[in-house]
PDB file of C-alpha atoms in Angstrom:
ATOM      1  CA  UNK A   8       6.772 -11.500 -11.279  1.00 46.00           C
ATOM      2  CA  UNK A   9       9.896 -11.721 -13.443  1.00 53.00           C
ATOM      3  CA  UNK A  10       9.759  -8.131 -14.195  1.00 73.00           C
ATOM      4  CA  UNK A  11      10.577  -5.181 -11.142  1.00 82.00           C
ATOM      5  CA  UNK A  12      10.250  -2.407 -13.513  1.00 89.00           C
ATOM      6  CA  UNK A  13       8.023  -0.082 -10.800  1.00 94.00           C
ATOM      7  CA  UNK A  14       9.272   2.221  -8.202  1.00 95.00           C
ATOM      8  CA  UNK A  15       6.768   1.770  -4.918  1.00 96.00           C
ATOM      9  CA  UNK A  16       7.578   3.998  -2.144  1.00 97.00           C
ATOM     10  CA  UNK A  17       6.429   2.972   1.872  1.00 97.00           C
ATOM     11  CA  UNK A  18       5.903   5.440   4.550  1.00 98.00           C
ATOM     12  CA  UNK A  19       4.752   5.751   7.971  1.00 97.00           C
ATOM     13  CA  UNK A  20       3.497   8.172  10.373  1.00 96.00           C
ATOM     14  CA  UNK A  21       4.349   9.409  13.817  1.00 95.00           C
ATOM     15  CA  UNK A  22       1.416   9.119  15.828  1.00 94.00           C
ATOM     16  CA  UNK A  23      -0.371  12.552  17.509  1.00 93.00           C
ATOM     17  CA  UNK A  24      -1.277  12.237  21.203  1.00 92.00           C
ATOM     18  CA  UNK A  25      -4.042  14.685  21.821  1.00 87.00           C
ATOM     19  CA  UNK A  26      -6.251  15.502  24.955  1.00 89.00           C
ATOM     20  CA  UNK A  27      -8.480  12.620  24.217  1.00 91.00           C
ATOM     21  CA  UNK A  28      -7.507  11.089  21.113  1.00 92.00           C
ATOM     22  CA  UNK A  29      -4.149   9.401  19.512  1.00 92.00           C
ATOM     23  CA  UNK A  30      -3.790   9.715  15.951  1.00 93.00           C
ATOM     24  CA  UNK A  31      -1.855   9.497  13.051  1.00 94.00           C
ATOM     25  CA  UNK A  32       0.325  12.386  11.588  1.00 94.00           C
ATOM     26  CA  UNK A  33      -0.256  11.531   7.591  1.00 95.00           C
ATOM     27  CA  UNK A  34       0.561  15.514   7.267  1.00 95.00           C
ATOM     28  CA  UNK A  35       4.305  14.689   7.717  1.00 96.00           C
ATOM     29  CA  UNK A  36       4.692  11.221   6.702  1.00 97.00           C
ATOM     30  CA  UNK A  37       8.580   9.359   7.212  1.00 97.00           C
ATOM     31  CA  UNK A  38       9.834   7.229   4.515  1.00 97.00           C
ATOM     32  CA  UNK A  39      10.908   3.160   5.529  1.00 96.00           C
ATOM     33  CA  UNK A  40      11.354   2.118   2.010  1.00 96.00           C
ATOM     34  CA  UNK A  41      12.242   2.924  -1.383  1.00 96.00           C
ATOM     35  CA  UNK A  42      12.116   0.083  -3.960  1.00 95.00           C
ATOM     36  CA  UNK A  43      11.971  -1.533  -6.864  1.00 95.00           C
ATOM     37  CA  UNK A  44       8.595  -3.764  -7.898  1.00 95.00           C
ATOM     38  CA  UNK A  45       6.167  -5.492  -9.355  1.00 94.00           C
ATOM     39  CA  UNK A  46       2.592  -3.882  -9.478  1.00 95.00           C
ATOM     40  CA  UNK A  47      -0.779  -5.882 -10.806  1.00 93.00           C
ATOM     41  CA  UNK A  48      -4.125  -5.308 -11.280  1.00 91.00           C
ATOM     42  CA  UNK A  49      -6.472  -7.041  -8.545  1.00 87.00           C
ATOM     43  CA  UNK A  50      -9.899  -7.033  -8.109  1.00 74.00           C
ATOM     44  CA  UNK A  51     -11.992  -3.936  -7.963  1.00 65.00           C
ATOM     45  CA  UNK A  52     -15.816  -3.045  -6.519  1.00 63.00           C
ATOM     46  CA  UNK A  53     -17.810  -0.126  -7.484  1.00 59.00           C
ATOM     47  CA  UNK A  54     -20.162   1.004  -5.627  1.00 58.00           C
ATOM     48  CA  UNK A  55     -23.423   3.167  -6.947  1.00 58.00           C
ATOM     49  CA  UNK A  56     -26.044   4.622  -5.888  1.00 55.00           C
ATOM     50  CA  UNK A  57     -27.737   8.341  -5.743  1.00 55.00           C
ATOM     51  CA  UNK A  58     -26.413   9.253  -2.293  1.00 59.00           C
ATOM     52  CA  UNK A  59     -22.654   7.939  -3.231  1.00 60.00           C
ATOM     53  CA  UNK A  60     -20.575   7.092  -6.465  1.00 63.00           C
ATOM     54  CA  UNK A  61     -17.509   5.303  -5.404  1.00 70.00           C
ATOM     55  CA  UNK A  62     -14.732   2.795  -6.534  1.00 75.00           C
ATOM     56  CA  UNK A  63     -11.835   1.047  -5.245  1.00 82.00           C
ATOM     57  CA  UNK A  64      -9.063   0.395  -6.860  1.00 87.00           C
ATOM     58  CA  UNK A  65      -6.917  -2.536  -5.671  1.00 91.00           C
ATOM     59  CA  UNK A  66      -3.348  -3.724  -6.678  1.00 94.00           C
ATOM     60  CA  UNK A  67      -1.098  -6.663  -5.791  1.00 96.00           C
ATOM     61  CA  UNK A  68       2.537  -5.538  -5.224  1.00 96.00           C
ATOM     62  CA  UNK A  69       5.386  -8.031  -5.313  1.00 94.00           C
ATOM     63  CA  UNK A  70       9.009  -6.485  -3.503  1.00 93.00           C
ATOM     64  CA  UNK A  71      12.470  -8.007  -2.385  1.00 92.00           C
ATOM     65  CA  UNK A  72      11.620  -9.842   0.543  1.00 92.00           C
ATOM     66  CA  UNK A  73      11.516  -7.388   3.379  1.00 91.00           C
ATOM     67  CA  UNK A  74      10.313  -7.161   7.107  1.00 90.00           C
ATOM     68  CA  UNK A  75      10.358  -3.583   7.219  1.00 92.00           C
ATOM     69  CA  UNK A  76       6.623  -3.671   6.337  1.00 94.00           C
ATOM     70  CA  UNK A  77       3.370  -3.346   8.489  1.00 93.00           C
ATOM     71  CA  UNK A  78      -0.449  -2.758   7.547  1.00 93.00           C
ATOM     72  CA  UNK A  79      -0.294   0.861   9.146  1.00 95.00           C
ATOM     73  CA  UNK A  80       1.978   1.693   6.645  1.00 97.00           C
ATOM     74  CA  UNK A  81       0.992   3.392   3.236  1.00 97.00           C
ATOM     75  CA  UNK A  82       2.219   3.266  -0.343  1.00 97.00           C
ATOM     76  CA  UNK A  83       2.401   6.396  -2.591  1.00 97.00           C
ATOM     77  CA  UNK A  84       3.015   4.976  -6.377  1.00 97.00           C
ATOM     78  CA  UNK A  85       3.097   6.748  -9.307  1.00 95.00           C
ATOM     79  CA  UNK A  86       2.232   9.788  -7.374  1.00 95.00           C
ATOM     80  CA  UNK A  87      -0.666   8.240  -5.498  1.00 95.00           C
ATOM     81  CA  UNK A  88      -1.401   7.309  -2.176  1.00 96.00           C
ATOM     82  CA  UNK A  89      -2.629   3.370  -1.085  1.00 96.00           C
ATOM     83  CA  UNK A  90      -3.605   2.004   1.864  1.00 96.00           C
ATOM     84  CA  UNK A  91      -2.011  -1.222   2.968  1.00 96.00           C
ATOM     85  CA  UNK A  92      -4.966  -4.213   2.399  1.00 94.00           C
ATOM     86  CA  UNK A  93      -3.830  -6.546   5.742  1.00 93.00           C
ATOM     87  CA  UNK A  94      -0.368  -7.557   6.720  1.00 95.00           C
ATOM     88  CA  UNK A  95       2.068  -8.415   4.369  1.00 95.00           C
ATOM     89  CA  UNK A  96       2.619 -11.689   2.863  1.00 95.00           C
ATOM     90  CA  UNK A  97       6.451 -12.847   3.684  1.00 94.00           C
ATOM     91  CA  UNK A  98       7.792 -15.569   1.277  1.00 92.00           C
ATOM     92  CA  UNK A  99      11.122 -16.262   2.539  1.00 88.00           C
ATOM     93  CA  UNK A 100      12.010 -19.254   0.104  1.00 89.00           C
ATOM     94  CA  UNK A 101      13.696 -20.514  -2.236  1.00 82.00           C
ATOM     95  CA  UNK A 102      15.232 -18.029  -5.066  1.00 82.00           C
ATOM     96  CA  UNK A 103      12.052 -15.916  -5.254  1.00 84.00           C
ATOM     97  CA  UNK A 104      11.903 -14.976  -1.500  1.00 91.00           C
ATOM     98  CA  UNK A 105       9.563 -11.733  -1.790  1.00 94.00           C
ATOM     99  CA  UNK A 106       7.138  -9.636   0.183  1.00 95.00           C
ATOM    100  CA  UNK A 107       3.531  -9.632  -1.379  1.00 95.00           C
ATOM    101  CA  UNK A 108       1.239  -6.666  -0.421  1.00 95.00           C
ATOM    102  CA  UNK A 109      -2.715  -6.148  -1.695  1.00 95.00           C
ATOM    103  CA  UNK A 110      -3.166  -1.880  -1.789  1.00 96.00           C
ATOM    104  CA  UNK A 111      -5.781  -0.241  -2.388  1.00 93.00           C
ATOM    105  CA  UNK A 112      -7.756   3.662  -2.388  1.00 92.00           C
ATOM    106  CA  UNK A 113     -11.047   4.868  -2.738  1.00 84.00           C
ATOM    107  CA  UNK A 114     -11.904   6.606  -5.992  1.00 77.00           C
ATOM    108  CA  UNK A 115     -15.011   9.071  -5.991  1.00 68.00           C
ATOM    109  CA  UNK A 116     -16.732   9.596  -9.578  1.00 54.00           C
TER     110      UNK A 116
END
């Protein structure tokens, strides 16, 4: 976790309040942060069968420490979009205070 040598980008989206539904408005998403980190390979699971070929691909992402963060929040790096894998995991001591997230997104094929 030495090295911070990514760019990770974290948005979030107004949410839509229709007649019956509320939802989230990923069309025109608002960027909370712009940083520098550390991005490593977790675990993935593939998935196949005739009706469905599918993989995930998960990453861990180390950042500065930060609280601007939530689980409804997604991460577009290198030009991709992730969804946030449960809240973030705040490490507020010592001289490597940082903010560990698990992303992830389906892959078809």
């Amino acid at each position: 976790m030495t090295q911070w040598d990514e760019r990770i980008e974290v948005y979030r989206a107004n949410e839509i309040t229709g007649a019956y539904t509320t939802k989230k408005d990923w069309d025109h998403p608002i960027l909370v942060l712009l940083s520098r980190a550390s991005v490593q390979p977790s675990r993935n699971f593939e998935m196949r069968s005739p009706e469905r070929d599918l993989a995930q691909e998960r990453l861990d992402v180390y950042l500065p420490y930060t609280e601007l963060i939530d689980d409804q929040h997604r991460v577009k790096w290198r030009n991709l979009w992730y969804e946030i894998d449960g809240p973030p995991d705040l490490w507020p001591y010592g001289s490597t205070r940082h903010t560990h997230l698990v992303i992830w997104r389906a892959k078809n094929g």
